[in-house]
Amino acid sequence: VLFYQPKIDGRSGQVTGVEALVRWQHPVRGMIQPSVFVPVAERFGLIGALGQWVIDEACRQLREWLDQGLRLRMSINMSAHQLRQDNLVQRIRRSLHAHTVDPSLLTIEIVESVLMEDAAVSAFAGLAQLGVSLSIDDFGIGYCNFALLRKLPVTQLKVDRSLFTDIQHSSDALAVVDAIVKMAHALGLRVVAEGVETDAQQIGRA
């Protein structure tokens, strides 16, 4: 099943988009997190089918919201395995067309470590040409090639939630987040602060 986590504008407080979060509702074990079932899906060659279902369901939900007069941008996470598939761009194009969804309403998120793979760079180029927005997920906890970041058609950075846990108490944490935000804005990128859940974190992040 998909759940939709809201993305809220830090200034206006309005919901501007959502992130699709996939969960497995097991009949016996209950709700299972992706950290448990995604590695299993990858091991048994099911990740491609699972990833396609997420794309199709996200586009279907976008269409339903549009029909209700609600226009939101949808973010979905993409694994390294999916980015290596030759027909990824074609499959996303088909899903967008099938549900009559504007590509600009879809954002693909990948973790920054995947940027080092040639397949990811090639997939990003194809997705950007399609009109889909591109985002770097969990930014700030791995290694990123900043020279490559400048050249990629990325429109958004999502700062990892771990950098916000003590931002209201730590000047070091605040300095790191501030530096990332300023760098992203200098590159013309939007910034998403992941996991901001309290007023203190919101004030500290601002």
mmCIF file of C-alpha atoms in Angstrom:
data_model
loop_
_atom_site.group_PDB
_atom_site.id
_atom_site.type_symbol
_atom_site.label_atom_id
_atom_site.label_comp_id
_atom_site.label_asym_id
_atom_site.label_seq_id
_atom_site.Cartn_x
_atom_site.Cartn_y
_atom_site.Cartn_z
ATOM 1 C CA VAL A 1 0.000 0.000 0.000
ATOM 2 C CA LEU A 2 1.034 3.619 -0.467
ATOM 3 C CA PHE A 3 0.875 6.299 2.195
ATOM 4 C CA TYR A 4 1.369 9.953 1.348
ATOM 5 C CA GLN A 5 3.586 12.108 3.559
ATOM 6 C CA PRO A 6 2.882 15.831 3.096
ATOM 7 C CA LYS A 7 5.517 18.350 2.025
ATOM 8 C CA ILE A 8 4.772 21.692 3.654
ATOM 9 C CA ASP A 9 6.062 25.070 2.561
ATOM 10 C CA GLY A 10 8.244 26.436 5.359
ATOM 11 C CA ARG A 11 6.958 29.988 4.929
ATOM 12 C CA SER A 12 3.278 29.670 4.065
ATOM 13 C CA GLY A 13 2.533 26.430 5.924
ATOM 14 C CA GLN A 14 0.616 25.140 2.904
ATOM 15 C CA VAL A 15 0.868 21.571 1.640
ATOM 16 C CA THR A 16 2.607 21.781 -1.731
ATOM 17 C CA GLY A 17 3.224 18.110 -2.431
ATOM 18 C CA VAL A 18 3.466 14.605 -1.031
ATOM 19 C CA GLU A 19 5.940 11.749 -0.939
ATOM 20 C CA ALA A 20 4.651 8.249 -1.685
ATOM 21 C CA LEU A 21 5.771 5.784 0.995
ATOM 22 C CA VAL A 22 5.312 2.098 0.222
ATOM 23 C CA ARG A 23 4.425 -0.360 2.983
ATOM 24 C CA TRP A 24 3.539 -4.057 2.969
ATOM 25 C CA GLN A 25 0.331 -4.925 4.807
ATOM 26 C CA HIS A 26 1.059 -8.548 5.705
ATOM 27 C CA PRO A 27 -1.993 -10.652 6.697
ATOM 28 C CA VAL A 28 -0.176 -12.080 9.738
ATOM 29 C CA ARG A 29 2.766 -9.806 10.570
ATOM 30 C CA GLY A 30 0.903 -6.536 10.049
ATOM 31 C CA MET A 31 2.505 -3.421 8.585
ATOM 32 C CA ILE A 32 6.052 -4.123 7.384
ATOM 33 C CA GLN A 33 8.583 -1.371 6.682
ATOM 34 C CA PRO A 34 10.428 -1.167 3.318
ATOM 35 C CA SER A 35 13.771 -1.664 5.081
ATOM 36 C CA VAL A 36 12.582 -5.238 5.653
ATOM 37 C CA PHE A 37 10.763 -6.191 2.440
ATOM 38 C CA VAL A 38 12.652 -4.200 -0.213
ATOM 39 C CA PRO A 39 15.910 -6.210 0.231
ATOM 40 C CA VAL A 40 13.826 -9.382 -0.065
ATOM 41 C CA ALA A 41 12.198 -8.078 -3.246
ATOM 42 C CA GLU A 42 15.629 -7.250 -4.669
ATOM 43 C CA ARG A 43 16.990 -10.676 -3.757
ATOM 44 C CA PHE A 44 14.166 -12.524 -5.511
ATOM 45 C CA GLY A 45 13.947 -10.268 -8.565
ATOM 46 C CA LEU A 46 10.643 -8.638 -7.600
ATOM 47 C CA ILE A 47 11.868 -5.073 -7.118
ATOM 48 C CA GLY A 48 11.149 -4.145 -10.731
ATOM 49 C CA ALA A 49 7.497 -5.197 -10.475
ATOM 50 C CA LEU A 50 7.164 -3.533 -7.065
ATOM 51 C CA GLY A 51 8.707 -0.308 -8.339
ATOM 52 C CA GLN A 52 6.389 -0.276 -11.355
ATOM 53 C CA TRP A 53 3.362 -0.778 -9.119
ATOM 54 C CA VAL A 54 4.437 2.253 -7.052
ATOM 55 C CA ILE A 55 4.785 4.375 -10.209
ATOM 56 C CA ASP A 56 1.381 3.290 -11.535
ATOM 57 C CA GLU A 57 -0.387 3.760 -8.196
ATOM 58 C CA ALA A 58 1.204 7.184 -7.640
ATOM 59 C CA CYS A 59 0.068 8.342 -11.086
ATOM 60 C CA ARG A 60 -3.415 6.927 -10.502
ATOM 61 C CA GLN A 61 -3.669 8.841 -7.219
ATOM 62 C CA LEU A 62 -2.449 12.050 -8.856
ATOM 63 C CA ARG A 63 -5.168 11.697 -11.478
ATOM 64 C CA GLU A 64 -7.805 11.135 -8.794
ATOM 65 C CA TRP A 65 -6.699 14.251 -6.903
ATOM 66 C CA LEU A 66 -6.638 16.303 -10.112
ATOM 67 C CA ASP A 67 -10.188 15.225 -10.879
ATOM 68 C CA GLN A 68 -11.115 16.514 -7.412
ATOM 69 C CA GLY A 69 -9.458 19.866 -8.123
ATOM 70 C CA LEU A 70 -6.343 19.188 -6.042
ATOM 71 C CA ARG A 71 -3.020 19.775 -7.825
ATOM 72 C CA LEU A 72 -0.017 18.431 -5.887
ATOM 73 C CA ARG A 73 3.456 17.266 -6.839
ATOM 74 C CA MET A 74 4.131 13.593 -6.075
ATOM 75 C CA SER A 75 7.591 12.301 -5.074
ATOM 76 C CA ILE A 76 8.541 8.644 -5.367
ATOM 77 C CA ASN A 77 11.769 6.927 -4.394
ATOM 78 C CA MET A 78 13.759 5.095 -7.037
ATOM 79 C CA SER A 79 16.229 2.328 -6.228
ATOM 80 C CA ALA A 80 19.576 1.828 -7.920
ATOM 81 C CA HIS A 81 18.189 -1.381 -9.418
ATOM 82 C CA GLN A 82 15.353 0.503 -11.115
ATOM 83 C CA LEU A 83 17.710 3.142 -12.490
ATOM 84 C CA ARG A 84 19.724 0.392 -14.171
ATOM 85 C CA GLN A 85 16.699 -0.778 -16.181
ATOM 86 C CA ASP A 86 16.946 0.262 -19.822
ATOM 87 C CA ASN A 87 13.215 0.883 -20.225
ATOM 88 C CA LEU A 88 12.648 2.920 -17.056
ATOM 89 C CA VAL A 89 11.923 6.195 -18.868
ATOM 90 C CA GLN A 90 9.538 4.492 -21.294
ATOM 91 C CA ARG A 91 7.616 2.830 -18.463
ATOM 92 C CA ILE A 92 7.224 6.086 -16.556
ATOM 93 C CA ARG A 93 6.105 7.810 -19.754
ATOM 94 C CA ARG A 94 3.464 5.116 -20.333
ATOM 95 C CA SER A 95 2.148 5.411 -16.794
ATOM 96 C CA LEU A 96 1.906 9.208 -16.990
ATOM 97 C CA HIS A 97 0.121 8.943 -20.345
ATOM 98 C CA ALA A 98 -2.251 6.227 -19.145
ATOM 99 C CA HIS A 99 -3.457 8.410 -16.272
ATOM 100 C CA THR A 100 -3.189 11.727 -18.162
ATOM 101 C CA VAL A 101 -0.767 13.236 -15.653
ATOM 102 C CA ASP A 102 1.566 16.139 -16.417
ATOM 103 C CA PRO A 103 5.192 14.929 -15.979
ATOM 104 C CA SER A 104 5.998 18.125 -14.052
ATOM 105 C CA LEU A 105 3.850 16.814 -11.180
ATOM 106 C CA LEU A 106 6.142 13.807 -10.663
ATOM 107 C CA THR A 107 9.448 13.957 -8.773
ATOM 108 C CA ILE A 108 11.892 11.033 -8.735
ATOM 109 C CA GLU A 109 14.101 10.783 -5.638
ATOM 110 C CA ILE A 110 17.371 8.860 -5.433
ATOM 111 C CA VAL A 111 19.963 8.640 -2.666
ATOM 112 C CA GLU A 112 23.168 10.559 -3.294
ATOM 113 C CA SER A 113 25.377 7.438 -3.349
ATOM 114 C CA VAL A 114 23.638 6.311 -6.561
ATOM 115 C CA LEU A 115 24.934 9.433 -8.324
ATOM 116 C CA MET A 116 28.279 7.706 -8.760
ATOM 117 C CA GLU A 117 26.745 5.098 -11.094
ATOM 118 C CA ASP A 118 26.838 5.750 -14.835
ATOM 119 C CA ALA A 119 23.382 4.189 -15.180
ATOM 120 C CA ALA A 120 21.926 6.777 -12.820
ATOM 121 C CA VAL A 121 23.414 9.666 -14.792
ATOM 122 C CA SER A 122 21.967 8.258 -18.018
ATOM 123 C CA ALA A 123 18.546 7.670 -16.416
ATOM 124 C CA PHE A 124 18.507 11.188 -14.988
ATOM 125 C CA ALA A 125 19.082 12.654 -18.436
ATOM 126 C CA GLY A 126 16.172 10.668 -19.881
ATOM 127 C CA LEU A 127 13.832 11.536 -17.023
ATOM 128 C CA ALA A 128 14.688 15.236 -17.238
ATOM 129 C CA GLN A 129 13.963 15.168 -20.969
ATOM 130 C CA LEU A 130 10.604 13.578 -20.180
ATOM 131 C CA GLY A 131 9.797 16.547 -17.926
ATOM 132 C CA VAL A 132 9.963 14.736 -14.583
ATOM 133 C CA SER A 133 11.602 16.591 -11.677
ATOM 134 C CA LEU A 134 14.660 15.034 -10.034
ATOM 135 C CA SER A 135 15.677 15.094 -6.374
ATOM 136 C CA ILE A 136 18.627 13.893 -4.281
ATOM 137 C CA ASP A 137 17.349 12.062 -1.192
ATOM 138 C CA ASP A 138 19.066 11.748 2.237
ATOM 139 C CA PHE A 139 21.500 14.506 1.311
ATOM 140 C CA GLY A 140 24.235 15.222 3.845
ATOM 141 C CA ILE A 141 25.000 11.744 5.192
ATOM 142 C CA GLY A 142 26.926 10.203 2.290
ATOM 143 C CA TYR A 143 29.493 11.157 -0.295
ATOM 144 C CA CYS A 144 28.418 13.423 -3.096
ATOM 145 C CA ASN A 145 30.418 14.493 -6.111
ATOM 146 C CA PHE A 146 29.673 18.216 -6.107
ATOM 147 C CA ALA A 147 31.156 18.663 -9.566
ATOM 148 C CA LEU A 148 28.702 16.052 -10.843
ATOM 149 C CA LEU A 149 25.836 17.635 -8.908
ATOM 150 C CA ARG A 150 26.382 20.863 -10.841
ATOM 151 C CA LYS A 151 25.992 19.051 -14.150
ATOM 152 C CA LEU A 152 23.001 16.847 -13.355
ATOM 153 C CA PRO A 153 19.440 18.028 -14.143
ATOM 154 C CA VAL A 154 18.551 17.967 -10.431
ATOM 155 C CA THR A 155 15.934 20.431 -9.155
ATOM 156 C CA GLN A 156 15.759 19.527 -5.463
ATOM 157 C CA LEU A 157 17.822 18.363 -2.468
ATOM 158 C CA LYS A 158 16.189 16.613 0.468
ATOM 159 C CA VAL A 159 18.291 17.072 3.618
ATOM 160 C CA ASP A 160 18.433 13.912 5.741
ATOM 161 C CA ARG A 161 16.322 13.856 8.896
ATOM 162 C CA SER A 162 19.323 12.970 11.088
ATOM 163 C CA LEU A 163 20.611 16.529 10.684
ATOM 164 C CA PHE A 164 17.464 17.941 12.332
ATOM 165 C CA THR A 165 17.216 15.815 15.477
ATOM 166 C CA ASP A 166 19.105 18.298 17.695
ATOM 167 C CA ILE A 167 19.157 21.390 15.499
ATOM 168 C CA GLN A 168 17.420 23.480 18.155
ATOM 169 C CA HIS A 169 20.193 22.715 20.663
ATOM 170 C CA SER A 170 23.316 22.391 18.507
ATOM 171 C CA SER A 171 24.975 25.327 16.773
ATOM 172 C CA ASP A 172 27.058 22.829 14.768
ATOM 173 C CA ALA A 173 23.938 21.094 13.406
ATOM 174 C CA LEU A 174 22.399 24.433 12.535
ATOM 175 C CA ALA A 175 25.593 25.537 10.771
ATOM 176 C CA VAL A 176 25.697 22.357 8.657
ATOM 177 C CA VAL A 177 22.057 22.671 7.600
ATOM 178 C CA ASP A 178 22.493 26.382 6.897
ATOM 179 C CA ALA A 179 25.506 25.653 4.674
ATOM 180 C CA ILE A 180 23.606 22.974 2.726
ATOM 181 C CA VAL A 181 20.596 25.241 2.214
ATOM 182 C CA LYS A 182 22.737 28.155 1.028
ATOM 183 C CA MET A 183 24.687 25.890 -1.355
ATOM 184 C CA ALA A 184 21.472 24.437 -2.776
ATOM 185 C CA HIS A 185 19.938 27.867 -3.294
ATOM 186 C CA ALA A 186 23.134 29.085 -4.948
ATOM 187 C CA LEU A 187 22.735 26.210 -7.425
ATOM 188 C CA GLY A 188 19.090 27.131 -7.998
ATOM 189 C CA LEU A 189 17.750 24.057 -6.195
ATOM 190 C CA ARG A 190 14.713 23.706 -3.958
ATOM 191 C CA VAL A 191 15.339 22.267 -0.488
ATOM 192 C CA VAL A 192 13.202 19.787 1.433
ATOM 193 C CA ALA A 193 13.857 19.345 5.147
ATOM 194 C CA GLU A 194 13.065 15.721 5.926
ATOM 195 C CA GLY A 195 11.531 14.791 9.263
ATOM 196 C CA VAL A 196 10.805 18.255 10.684
ATOM 197 C CA GLU A 197 8.122 17.358 13.234
ATOM 198 C CA THR A 198 8.279 19.991 15.998
ATOM 199 C CA ASP A 199 8.015 23.759 16.232
ATOM 200 C CA ALA A 200 11.541 23.868 17.667
ATOM 201 C CA GLN A 201 12.941 22.060 14.630
ATOM 202 C CA GLN A 202 11.006 24.350 12.312
ATOM 203 C CA ILE A 203 12.332 27.480 14.027
ATOM 204 C CA GLY A 204 15.868 26.078 14.174
ATOM 205 C CA ARG A 205 15.764 25.091 10.513
ATOM 206 C CA ALA A 206 14.501 28.506 9.464
#
